[in-house]
Structures are given as C-alpha cells and as structure tokens.
Coordinates of C-alpha atoms in Angstrom, one line a residue:
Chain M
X1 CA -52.7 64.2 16.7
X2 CA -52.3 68.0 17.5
X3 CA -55.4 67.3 19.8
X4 CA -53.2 64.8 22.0
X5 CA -50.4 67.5 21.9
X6 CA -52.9 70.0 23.1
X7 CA -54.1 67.6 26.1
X8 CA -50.4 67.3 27.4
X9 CA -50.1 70.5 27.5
X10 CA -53.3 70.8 29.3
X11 CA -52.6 68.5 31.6
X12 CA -49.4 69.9 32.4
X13 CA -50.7 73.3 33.0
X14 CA -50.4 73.1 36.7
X15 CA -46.8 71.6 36.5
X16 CA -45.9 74.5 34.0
X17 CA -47.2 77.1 36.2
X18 CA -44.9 75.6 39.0
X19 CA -42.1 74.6 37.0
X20 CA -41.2 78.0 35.0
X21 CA -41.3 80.1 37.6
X22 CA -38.8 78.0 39.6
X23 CA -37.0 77.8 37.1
X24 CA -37.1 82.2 36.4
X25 CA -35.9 82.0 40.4
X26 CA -32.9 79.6 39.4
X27 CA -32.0 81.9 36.9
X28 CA -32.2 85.0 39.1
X29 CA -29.5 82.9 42.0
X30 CA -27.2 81.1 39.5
X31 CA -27.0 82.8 35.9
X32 CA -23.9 80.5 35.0
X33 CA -25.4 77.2 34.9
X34 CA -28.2 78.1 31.5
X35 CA -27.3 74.8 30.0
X36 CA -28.1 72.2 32.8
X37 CA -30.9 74.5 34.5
X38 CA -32.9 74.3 30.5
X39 CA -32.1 70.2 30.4
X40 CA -32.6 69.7 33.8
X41 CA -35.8 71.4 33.7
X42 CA -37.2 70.0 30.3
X43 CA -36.2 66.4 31.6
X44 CA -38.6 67.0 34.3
X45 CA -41.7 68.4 32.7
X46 CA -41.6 66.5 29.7
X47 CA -41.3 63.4 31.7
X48 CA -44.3 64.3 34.2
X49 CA -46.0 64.2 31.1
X50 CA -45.3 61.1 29.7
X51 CA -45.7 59.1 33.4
X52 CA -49.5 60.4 33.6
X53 CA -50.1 58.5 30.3
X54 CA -48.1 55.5 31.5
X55 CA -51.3 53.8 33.4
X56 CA -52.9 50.8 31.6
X57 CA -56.1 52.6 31.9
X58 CA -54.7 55.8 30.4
X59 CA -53.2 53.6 27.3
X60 CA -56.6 51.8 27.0
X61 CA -58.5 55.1 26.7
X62 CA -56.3 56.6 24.3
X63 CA -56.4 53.3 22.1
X64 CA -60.2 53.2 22.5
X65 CA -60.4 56.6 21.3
X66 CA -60.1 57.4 17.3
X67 CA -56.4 57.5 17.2
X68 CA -54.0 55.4 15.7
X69 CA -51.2 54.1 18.0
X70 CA -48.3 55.8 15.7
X71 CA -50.4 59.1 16.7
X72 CA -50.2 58.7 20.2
X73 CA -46.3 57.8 20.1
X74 CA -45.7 60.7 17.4
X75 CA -47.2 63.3 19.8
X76 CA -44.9 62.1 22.2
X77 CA -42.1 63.2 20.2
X78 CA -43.8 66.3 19.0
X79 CA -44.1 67.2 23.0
X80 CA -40.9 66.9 23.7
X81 CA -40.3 70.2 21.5
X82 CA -42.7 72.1 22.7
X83 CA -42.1 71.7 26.3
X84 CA -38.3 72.5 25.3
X85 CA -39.5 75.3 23.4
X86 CA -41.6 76.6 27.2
X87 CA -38.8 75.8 28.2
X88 CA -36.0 77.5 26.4
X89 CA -38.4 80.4 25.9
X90 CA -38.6 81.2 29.6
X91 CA -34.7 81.1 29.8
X92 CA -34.5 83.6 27.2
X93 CA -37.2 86.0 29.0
X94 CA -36.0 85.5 32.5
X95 CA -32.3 86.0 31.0
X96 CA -33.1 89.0 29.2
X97 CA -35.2 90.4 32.0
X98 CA -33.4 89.5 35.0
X99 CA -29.5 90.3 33.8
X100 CA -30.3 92.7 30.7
X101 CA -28.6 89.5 28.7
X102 CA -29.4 87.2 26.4
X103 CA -28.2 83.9 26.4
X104 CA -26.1 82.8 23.5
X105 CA -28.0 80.9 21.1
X106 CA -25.4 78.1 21.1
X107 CA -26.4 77.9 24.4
X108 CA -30.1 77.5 23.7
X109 CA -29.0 75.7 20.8
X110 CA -27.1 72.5 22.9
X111 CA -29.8 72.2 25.2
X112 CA -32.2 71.6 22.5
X113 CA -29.6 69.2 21.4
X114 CA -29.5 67.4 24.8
X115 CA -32.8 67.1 25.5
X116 CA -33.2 65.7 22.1
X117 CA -30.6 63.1 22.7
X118 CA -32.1 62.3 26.0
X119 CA -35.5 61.3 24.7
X120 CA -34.2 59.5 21.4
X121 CA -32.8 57.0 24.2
X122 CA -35.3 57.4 27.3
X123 CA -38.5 57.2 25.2
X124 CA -37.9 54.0 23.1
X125 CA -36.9 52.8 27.0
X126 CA -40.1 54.2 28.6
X127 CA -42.6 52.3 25.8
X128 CA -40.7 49.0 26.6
X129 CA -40.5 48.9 30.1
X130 CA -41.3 51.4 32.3
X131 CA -40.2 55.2 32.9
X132 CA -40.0 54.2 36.6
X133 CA -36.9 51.7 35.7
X134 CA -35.4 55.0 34.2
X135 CA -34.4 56.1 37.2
X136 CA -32.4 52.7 38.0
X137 CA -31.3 52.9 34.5
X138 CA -29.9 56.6 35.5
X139 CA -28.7 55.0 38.5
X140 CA -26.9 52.5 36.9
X141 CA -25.2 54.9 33.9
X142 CA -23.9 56.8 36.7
X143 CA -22.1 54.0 38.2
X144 CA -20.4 53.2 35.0
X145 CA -19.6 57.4 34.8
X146 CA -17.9 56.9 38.5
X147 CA -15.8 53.9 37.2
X148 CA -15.2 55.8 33.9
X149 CA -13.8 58.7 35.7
X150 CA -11.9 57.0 38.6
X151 CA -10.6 53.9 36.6
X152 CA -9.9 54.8 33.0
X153 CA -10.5 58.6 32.7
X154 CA -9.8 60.6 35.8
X155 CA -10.4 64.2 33.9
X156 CA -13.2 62.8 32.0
X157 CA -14.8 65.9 33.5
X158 CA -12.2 68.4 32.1
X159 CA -12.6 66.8 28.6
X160 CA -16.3 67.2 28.7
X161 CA -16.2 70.8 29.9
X162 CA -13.3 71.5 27.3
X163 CA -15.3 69.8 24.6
X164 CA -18.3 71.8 25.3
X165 CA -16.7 74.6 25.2
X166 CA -15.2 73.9 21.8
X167 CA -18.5 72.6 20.4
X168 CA -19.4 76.9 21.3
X169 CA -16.9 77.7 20.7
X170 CA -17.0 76.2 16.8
X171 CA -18.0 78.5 14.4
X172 CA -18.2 75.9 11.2
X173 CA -20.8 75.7 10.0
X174 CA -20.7 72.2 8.6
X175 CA -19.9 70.5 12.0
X176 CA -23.5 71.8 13.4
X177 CA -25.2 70.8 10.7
X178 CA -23.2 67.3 11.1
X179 CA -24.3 67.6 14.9
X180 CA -27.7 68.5 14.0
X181 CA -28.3 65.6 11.4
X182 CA -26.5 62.9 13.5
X183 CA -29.5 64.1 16.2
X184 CA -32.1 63.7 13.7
X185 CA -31.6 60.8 12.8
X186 CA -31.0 59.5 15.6
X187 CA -34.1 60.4 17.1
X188 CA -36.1 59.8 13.7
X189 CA -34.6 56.0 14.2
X190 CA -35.8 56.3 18.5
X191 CA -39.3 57.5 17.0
X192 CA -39.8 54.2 14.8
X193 CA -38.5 52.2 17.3
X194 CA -41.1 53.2 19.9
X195 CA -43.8 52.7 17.2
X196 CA -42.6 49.0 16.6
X197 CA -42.8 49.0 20.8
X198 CA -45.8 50.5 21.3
X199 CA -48.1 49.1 18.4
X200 CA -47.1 45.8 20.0
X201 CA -48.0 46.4 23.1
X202 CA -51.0 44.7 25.0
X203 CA -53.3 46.7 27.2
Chain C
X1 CA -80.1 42.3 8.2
X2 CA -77.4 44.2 8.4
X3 CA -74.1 43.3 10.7
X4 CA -72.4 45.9 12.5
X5 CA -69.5 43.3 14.0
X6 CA -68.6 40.4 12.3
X7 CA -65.9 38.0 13.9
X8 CA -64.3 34.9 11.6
X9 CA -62.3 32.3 13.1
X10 CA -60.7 34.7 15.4
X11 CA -58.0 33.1 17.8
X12 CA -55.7 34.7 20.0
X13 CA -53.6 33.0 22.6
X14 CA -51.8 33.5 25.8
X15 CA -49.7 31.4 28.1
X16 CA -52.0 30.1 30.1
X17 CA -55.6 30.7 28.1
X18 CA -56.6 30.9 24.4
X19 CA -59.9 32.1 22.5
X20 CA -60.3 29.8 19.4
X21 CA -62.0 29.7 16.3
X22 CA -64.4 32.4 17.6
X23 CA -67.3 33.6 14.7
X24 CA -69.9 35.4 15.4
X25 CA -71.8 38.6 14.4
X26 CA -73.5 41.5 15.6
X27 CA -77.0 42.7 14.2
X28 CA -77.6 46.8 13.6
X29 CA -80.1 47.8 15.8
X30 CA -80.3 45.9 18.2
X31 CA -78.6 44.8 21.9
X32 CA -76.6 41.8 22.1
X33 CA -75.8 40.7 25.8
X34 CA -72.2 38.7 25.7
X35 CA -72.6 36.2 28.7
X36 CA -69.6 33.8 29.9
X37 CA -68.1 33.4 33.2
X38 CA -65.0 35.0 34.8
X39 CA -62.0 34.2 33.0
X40 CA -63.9 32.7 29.6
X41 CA -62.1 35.4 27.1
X42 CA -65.5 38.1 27.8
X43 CA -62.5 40.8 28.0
X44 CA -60.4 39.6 25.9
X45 CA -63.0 39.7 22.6
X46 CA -64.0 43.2 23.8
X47 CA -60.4 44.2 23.7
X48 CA -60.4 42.6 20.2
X49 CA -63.6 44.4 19.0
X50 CA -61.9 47.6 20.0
X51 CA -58.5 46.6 18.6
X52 CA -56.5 47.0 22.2
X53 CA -55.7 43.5 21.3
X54 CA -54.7 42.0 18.0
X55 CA -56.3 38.6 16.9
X56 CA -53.4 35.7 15.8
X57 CA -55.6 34.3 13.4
X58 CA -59.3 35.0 11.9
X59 CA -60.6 38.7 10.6
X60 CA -62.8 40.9 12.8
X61 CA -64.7 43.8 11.0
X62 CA -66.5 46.3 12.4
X63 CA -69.3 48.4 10.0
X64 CA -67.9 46.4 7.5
X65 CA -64.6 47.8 7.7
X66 CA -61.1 46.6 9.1
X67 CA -58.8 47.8 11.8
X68 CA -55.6 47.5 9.4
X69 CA -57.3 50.3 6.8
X70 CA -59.8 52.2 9.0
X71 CA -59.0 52.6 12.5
X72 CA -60.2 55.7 13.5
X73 CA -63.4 55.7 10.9
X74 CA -64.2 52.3 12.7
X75 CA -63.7 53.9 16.6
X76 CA -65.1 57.5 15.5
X77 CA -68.7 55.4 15.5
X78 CA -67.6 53.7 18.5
X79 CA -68.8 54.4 22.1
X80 CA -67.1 52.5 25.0
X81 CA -67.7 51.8 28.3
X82 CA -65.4 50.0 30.7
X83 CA -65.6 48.2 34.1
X84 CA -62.3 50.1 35.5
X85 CA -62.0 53.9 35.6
X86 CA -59.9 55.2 32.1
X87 CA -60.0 58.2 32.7
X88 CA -57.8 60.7 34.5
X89 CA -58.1 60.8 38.0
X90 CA -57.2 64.5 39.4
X91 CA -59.2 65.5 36.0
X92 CA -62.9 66.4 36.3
X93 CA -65.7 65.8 33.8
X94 CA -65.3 69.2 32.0
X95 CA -61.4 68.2 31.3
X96 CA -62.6 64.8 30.2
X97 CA -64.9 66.4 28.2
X98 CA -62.5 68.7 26.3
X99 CA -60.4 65.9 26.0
X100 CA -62.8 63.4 24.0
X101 CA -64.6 66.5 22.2
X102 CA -61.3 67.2 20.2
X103 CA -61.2 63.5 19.5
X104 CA -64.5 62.9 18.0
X105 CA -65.7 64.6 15.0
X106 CA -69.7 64.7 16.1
X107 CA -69.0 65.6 19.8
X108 CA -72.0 67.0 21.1
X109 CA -71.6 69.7 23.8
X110 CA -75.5 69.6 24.3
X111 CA -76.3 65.9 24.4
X112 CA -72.9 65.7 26.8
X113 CA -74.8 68.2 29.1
X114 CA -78.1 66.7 29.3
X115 CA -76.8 63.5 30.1
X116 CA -74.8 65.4 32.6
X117 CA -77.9 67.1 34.2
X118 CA -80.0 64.2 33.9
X119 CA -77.3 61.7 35.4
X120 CA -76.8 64.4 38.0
X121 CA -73.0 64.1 37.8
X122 CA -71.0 66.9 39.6
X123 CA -68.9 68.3 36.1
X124 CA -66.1 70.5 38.0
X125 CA -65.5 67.5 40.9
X126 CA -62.1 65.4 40.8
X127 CA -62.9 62.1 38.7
X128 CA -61.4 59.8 41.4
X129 CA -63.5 60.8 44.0
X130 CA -66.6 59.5 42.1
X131 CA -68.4 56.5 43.4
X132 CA -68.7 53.2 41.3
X133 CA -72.2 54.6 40.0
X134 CA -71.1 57.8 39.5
X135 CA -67.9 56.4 37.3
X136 CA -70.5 54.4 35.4
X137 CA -72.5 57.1 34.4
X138 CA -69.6 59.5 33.6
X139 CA -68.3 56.9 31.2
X140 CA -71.9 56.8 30.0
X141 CA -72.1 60.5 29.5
X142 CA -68.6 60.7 27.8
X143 CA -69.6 57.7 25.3
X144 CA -73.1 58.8 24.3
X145 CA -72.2 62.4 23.8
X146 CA -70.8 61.4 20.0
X147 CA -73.8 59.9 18.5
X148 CA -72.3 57.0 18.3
X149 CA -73.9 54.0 16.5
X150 CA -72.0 51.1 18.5
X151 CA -71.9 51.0 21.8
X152 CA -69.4 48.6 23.4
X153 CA -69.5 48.3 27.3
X154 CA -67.6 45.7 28.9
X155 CA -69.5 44.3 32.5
X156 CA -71.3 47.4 32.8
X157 CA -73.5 46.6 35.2
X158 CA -70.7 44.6 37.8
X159 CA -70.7 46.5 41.2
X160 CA -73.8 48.6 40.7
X161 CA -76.7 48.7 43.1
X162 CA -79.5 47.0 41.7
X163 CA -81.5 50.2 41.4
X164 CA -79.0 52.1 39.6
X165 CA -78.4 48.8 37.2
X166 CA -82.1 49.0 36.6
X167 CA -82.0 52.9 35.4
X168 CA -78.6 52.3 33.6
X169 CA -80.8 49.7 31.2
X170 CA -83.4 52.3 31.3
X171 CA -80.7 54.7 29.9
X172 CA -79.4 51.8 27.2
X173 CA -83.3 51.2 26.3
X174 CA -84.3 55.0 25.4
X175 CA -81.0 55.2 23.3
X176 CA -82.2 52.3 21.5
X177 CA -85.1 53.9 20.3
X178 CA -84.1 55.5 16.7
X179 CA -83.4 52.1 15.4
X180 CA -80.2 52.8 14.3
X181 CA -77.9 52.2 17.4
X182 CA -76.2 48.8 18.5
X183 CA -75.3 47.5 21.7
X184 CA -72.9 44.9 22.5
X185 CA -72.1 44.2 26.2
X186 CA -70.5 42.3 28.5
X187 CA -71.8 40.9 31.4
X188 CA -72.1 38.0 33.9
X189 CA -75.2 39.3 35.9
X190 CA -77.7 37.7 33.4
X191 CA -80.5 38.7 35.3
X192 CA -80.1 42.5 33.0
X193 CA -80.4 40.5 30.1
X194 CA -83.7 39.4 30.6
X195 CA -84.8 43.3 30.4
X196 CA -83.1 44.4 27.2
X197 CA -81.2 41.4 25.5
X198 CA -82.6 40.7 22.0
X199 CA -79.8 38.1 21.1
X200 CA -77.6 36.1 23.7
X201 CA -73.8 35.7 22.5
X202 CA -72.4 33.0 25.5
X203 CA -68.6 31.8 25.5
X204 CA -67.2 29.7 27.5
X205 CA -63.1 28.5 27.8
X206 CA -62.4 30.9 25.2
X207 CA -65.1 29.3 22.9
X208 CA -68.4 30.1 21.3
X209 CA -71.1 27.8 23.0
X210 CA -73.7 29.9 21.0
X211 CA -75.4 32.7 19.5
X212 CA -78.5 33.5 19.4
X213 CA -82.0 35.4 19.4
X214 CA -83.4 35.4 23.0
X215 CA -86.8 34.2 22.1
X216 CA -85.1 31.2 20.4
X217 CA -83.2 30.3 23.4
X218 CA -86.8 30.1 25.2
X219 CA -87.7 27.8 22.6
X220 CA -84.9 25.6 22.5
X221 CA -83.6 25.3 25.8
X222 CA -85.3 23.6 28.8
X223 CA -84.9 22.2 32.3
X224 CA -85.7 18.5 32.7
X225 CA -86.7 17.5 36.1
X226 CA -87.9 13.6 36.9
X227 CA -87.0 10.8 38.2
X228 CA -83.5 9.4 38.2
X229 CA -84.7 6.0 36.8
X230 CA -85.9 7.5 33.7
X231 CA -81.9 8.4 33.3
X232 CA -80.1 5.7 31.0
X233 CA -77.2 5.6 28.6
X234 CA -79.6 6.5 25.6
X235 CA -81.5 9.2 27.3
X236 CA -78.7 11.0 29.2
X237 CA -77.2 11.7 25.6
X238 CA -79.9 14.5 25.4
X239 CA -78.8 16.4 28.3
X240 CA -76.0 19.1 28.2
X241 CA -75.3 18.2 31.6
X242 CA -77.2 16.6 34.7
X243 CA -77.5 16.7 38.8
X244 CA -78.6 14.2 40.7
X245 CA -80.1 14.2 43.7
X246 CA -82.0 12.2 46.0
X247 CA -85.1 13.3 44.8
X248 CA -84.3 12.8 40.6
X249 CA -82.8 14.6 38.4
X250 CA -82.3 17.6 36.6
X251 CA -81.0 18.6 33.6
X252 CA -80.4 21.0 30.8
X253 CA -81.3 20.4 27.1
X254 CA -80.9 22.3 23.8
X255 CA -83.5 20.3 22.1
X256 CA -86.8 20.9 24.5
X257 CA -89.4 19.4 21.7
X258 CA -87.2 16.5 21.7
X259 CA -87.1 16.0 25.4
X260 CA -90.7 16.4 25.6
X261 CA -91.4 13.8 22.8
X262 CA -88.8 11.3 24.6
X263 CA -90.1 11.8 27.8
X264 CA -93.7 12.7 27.7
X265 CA -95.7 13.9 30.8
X266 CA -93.0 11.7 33.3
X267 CA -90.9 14.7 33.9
X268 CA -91.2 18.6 34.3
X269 CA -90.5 21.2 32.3
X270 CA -89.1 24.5 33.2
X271 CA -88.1 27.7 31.2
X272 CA -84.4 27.8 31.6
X273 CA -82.9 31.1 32.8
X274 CA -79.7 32.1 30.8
X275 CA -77.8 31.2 34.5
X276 CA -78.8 27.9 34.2
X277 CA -77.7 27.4 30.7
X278 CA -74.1 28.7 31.5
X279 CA -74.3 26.8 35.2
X280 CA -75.1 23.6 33.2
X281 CA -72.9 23.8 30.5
X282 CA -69.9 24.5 32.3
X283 CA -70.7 21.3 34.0
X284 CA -71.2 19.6 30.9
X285 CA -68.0 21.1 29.4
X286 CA -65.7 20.4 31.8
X287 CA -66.1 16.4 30.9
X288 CA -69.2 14.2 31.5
X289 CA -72.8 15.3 31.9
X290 CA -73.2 14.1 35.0
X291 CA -73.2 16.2 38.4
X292 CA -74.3 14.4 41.4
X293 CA -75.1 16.6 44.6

C-alpha cells in the first residue's frame, strides 16, 4: 500500500513543483489569509490526484495488479495527509522565511482539520459518482450558503469568522481533543464507506 | 494434470446479458485460446478470472486458490494483458515500470529491459503517443517482466498488423518453453489459434459450447457437404447447423465418424476451421439448424 502512496506522489511531482511555489508567492502578497491559502491549496493537489486514477482503465490496472481494493481506497486516505503535510510544511517555511514568523499552530492545526472534513465528505462522493459532479455538488452547497445567508442568517459570515476565532482562540484542552475525535471518526466512518463503494464497484 | 484456473457453475448477470452456469478449467503448461464472438461474455470471464468482476453464483479458483482469502498471492503470479491502454498516458515506460516493479515481488529490471530492447520500444517516450503495436508490446513487456506463471491477455491480437500478430505468438511461443507457464487468451481472430492453441475454450451467449484439446476438435468436428436430397428429418438431427444452397448443402457436425458412417462416400468431408465451428453454431444456436442462402 505505501507503494500506491509513493506513485501519487510521483505522479504529482510535476503539479507539486507548480503548486508549492505558487503557493510560497501567495504567501509573500497576502500573509493574512494562511488558513484558506493551506485548504484551498491541499483541495487542489490532493484532488488532481485522485482524478488521474478516476479513468476506468486506471481502476482496472490497479485492480489487476496485486492489491486488494481496501488498499487502493486506504492510500487514498493516507494521501490526503501527506499532501496536507507538503502542504502545511511549505506554509511554515515560506512563513518563517518570507515574514521572520511562524504561523500559529492552531492555524496549521484547523487546516489540517478542514481538509480532513473535506475529504471525509468528497471522497465517499468521488467513489460513488464522479469527482467531476463535485464541482456541481460545490455548486449547488453554495446556493443553499447564498439562501442561508440572505434568507435565514444574514451575518452567517460574522458568526463563522467569530467562531473561528474562538475555536483559536480556545485554549481547553478538552474541546480540541473533542474536535479532533469528532474528525476522526468521522473520517474513519468516510474511509469504510468508500471501501463498501469501491469494492462494489464494476470496472 | 495440473489446473491452473478452474471455473464451477459461475453466473453473473447484467440487465441486458448474463453468463450462466459456466465450468471450465485451465491446464498448467499450456495455451488455451478463449474463442466466442463480440458480445458472448469473452470480457466478461476475463474480468472474472482477474476478479475486476465478481461472479453471482459458482466458485472460480485460480492456482488452486480463491479471490476472497488470496487476492494478491493469486495476481502476484498473474500477468495481464488488455485490448485498451491501462496505463497512464503522459507517463512513459520507465514510470510504468517503477510503478509495477514496487508492485510485484519478482519484478525483474533485466528481463523488463530485454524485452524492452528486443521489442524496440522507446522507454523515456509519452505512453499515449504509442501506436496500437507499440501499446501491445509495452503491456507485453510490463506483464512478462514478473516471471509470471499465468498469463491472461484479453483479444490480444485485435488491431494488429498481421506481421506484428505473427511475432507477438512468436513472443507467447518462446515464453512457453520452460513448461511451467500458462496462457489463457482471448480472441476472435481464430486464424492465431491455429499457430499456438493446444486447447480451444469457445462460448457463445454467455455459455460454454465447449472445451477442448485442439487435436480433438480435428477429430470430432467436420464439414458435410452433399446434396440437398440426402437432407431429411432423421439425418439433419446430426448437424449443428446447415446452409443450403442451390448446389447442396453444407453443414457442421460434432460427431464426424458418425457422419461418415451415415453418409458414406455421397458427401465430402472437410476439416472444419475453428471459424466455421463458431459461424455454424451460432446459426444453430439461435433456433433451428437450418440456414438457407
């Protein structure tokens, strides 16, 4: 299974070697926005990674080759942190390099949690249909965001802003480790889920 | 003998198409050619053998081992070969190469790169700008280069030149030499067969029609050709299926010493070839042996 893991990231080296720096510039022009910039960017690369394997022919290879199908779903979901880990690692490089600063580790901290939640949901979505139809999924959850805030909650956004900055502003210890086992769980759950998907699948 | 791929009542169905109450095996050592038309279930077994597929019903082992227990022993033994490119386009061979070498336990960087050399395929050139022969030899390369013991190609041959389909069975015919290897493939260019076949698996509408050892298909199977009034009720029960014509008749038979016992010296016979078997017994499978022309 670390062999698969290994082949993403060789397969991504090109995108890595485009991504990271543009993402060393964004930091340089906007040092403000660490959290989206990190999800933002690990949405992207992990993703380019997981459409190159979405070809029938790439699934039949795989499956002809001696892996088991729970191997090829698990290294997905291994991926994911090591891409965010290239990921959050170049933030804290180009951070300390370009403004003498590190950023908070809360910081690097919720984007880890982000991406995380991201994937428990687009993943499972990805095996069933398609990680095309995401974007019409996105599409669609941001419609129902624009009701949200113009109907029912007009300062949805000051809410979300306020309760990020309580969430870094938290220093108990017990609500992160809530947090963080709520995530795990919930991407354990998204990781057998896209098994049950993907084992059923027909090439 | 030994079997390397045993099937028992396996049946999978779709919407519109079903493969039923398939059983057949696969002798160590030596190359079975799978024959059927387009459409018959050819890809679907295949996708079966190499458990892309999952059967509803019946077992399917392979080395005498099960894909629920021993998936990746079973496919570490296993070299494949498809019709369609699997492998990554804007990779080259060398990235295809790292990618199946971590993957297989007795990757061979040596064999890999005398096939390579001897295939004369361009290692550091984009995958997708290979030609269909070139494709077919790359997968060749990438699934001899594990010393596997099954090889499982599905229409190998469709879309090749005939020259390059007569040095791909000169490829599968040296790697036969040890004894020890199997080949199962796919194919409805029968014409190959004749060259390297030693048994003759043919299915048609998703069911076995037969199984056999070439040389007994020889013996068995013959073309009838005579006159039509030697055709009645009681002799056209020996025929798989028959066309008329002005001139007589001429059918296929399974039981040739029969036919030539029953009709004596009236009528010719003729060695089948395996395209007349699977001509005729389409006919005769899709209801009544007769086919006037």
């Amino acid at each position: 299974m670390l062999q698969l893991i290994r082949k993403d990231l060789m397969l991504q080296k090109n995108t890595l070697l485009i991504m990271l720096p543009l993402l060393v510039v964004y930091i340089a022009l906007n040092a403000s926005a660490t959290i989206l910039s990190g999800v933002l960017f690990t949405i992207a690369i992990t993703m380019q990674a997981f459409m190159l394997d979405e070809k029938r022919q790439i699934h039949i290879l795989f499956n002809s080759l001696p892996y088991t199908r729970k191997e090829i779903v698990t290294s997905k979901y291994i991926g994911v942190f090591c891409f965010t880990g290239l990921v959050l690692l170049t933030i804290l490089i180009a951070n300390l390099v370009i403004h003498g600063e590190s950023p908070t580790w809360k910081e690097l901290l919720f984007i880890l949690c982000l991406t995380t939640l991201f994937f428990s949901f687009s993943l499972p979505f990805s095996y069933r249909f398609k990680s095309q139809y995401l974007l019409f999924a996105s599409i669609g959850t941001f419609a129902a965001y624009l009701v949200v805030i113009n109907v029912f909650i007009p300062n949805l956004h000051d809410l979300i802003r306020e309760v990020v900055a309580f969430l870094l502003a938290m220093e108990q210890v017990q609500l992160y480790v809530l947090v963080g086992c709520a995530l795990v769980i919930v991407y354990i759950l998204s990781w057998l889920l896209s098994i049950r998907i993907y084992e059923k699948k027909m090439f | 003998m030994e079997n390397v791929i045993e099937l028992k009542q396996v049946h999978k169905s779709f919407p519109n198409f079903q493969v039923k109450d398939l059983s057949f095996s696969v002798k160590k050592g030596f190359v079975t050619g799978f024959i059927g038309g387009n459409g018959v279930g050819k890809s679907t077994t295949i996708k079966m053998l190499m458990n892309l597929l999952q059967p509803d019903a019946g077992t399917i082992s392979i080395f005498g081992m099960n894909y629920n227990k021993h998936e990746k022993e079973i496919k570490q033994r296993i070299g494949f070969v498809y019709d369609e490119n699997v492998f990554y386009e804007q990779s080259t061979m060398l990235d295809m190469r790292s990618i199946m070498k971590s993957a297989y336990a007795k990757w061979d960087d040596e064999l890999f790169h005398y096939y390579v050399k001897e295939f004369e395929l361009p290692i550091k050139q984009k995958i997708k700008s290979f030609s269909k022969g070139m494709m077919m030899k790359a997968s060749l390369a990438l699934a001899l280069s594990h010393h596997a013991e099954l090889i499982i190609m599905d229409e190998p041959t469709s879309g090749l030149d005939p020259i390059f389909r007569r040095e791909l069975l000169d490829i599968l015919h040296s790697f036969m030499q040890d004894g020890e290897k199997t080949i199962f493939f796919s194919t409805h260019i029968t014409t190959d067969l004749d060259r390297i076949a030693d048994y003759i698996t043919f299915i048609h509408n998703g069911e076995l029609m037969f199984s056999k050892e070439y040389y007994q298909i020889e013996e068995e199977y013959a073309i009838i050709k005579g006159a039509t009034e030697l055709l009645d009720r009681d002799t056209e029960k020996e025929f798989i299926a028959i066309r008329r014509s002005n001139h007589g008749f001429e059918a296929l038979t399974s039981n040739k010493a029969q036919a030539s016992h029953l009709f004596g010296d009236s009528v010719l016979l003729e060695k089948p070839s395996l395209e007349d078997i699977m001509y005729y017994t389409k006919k005769g499978a899709e209801g009544g042996a007769a086919i006037n022309t």
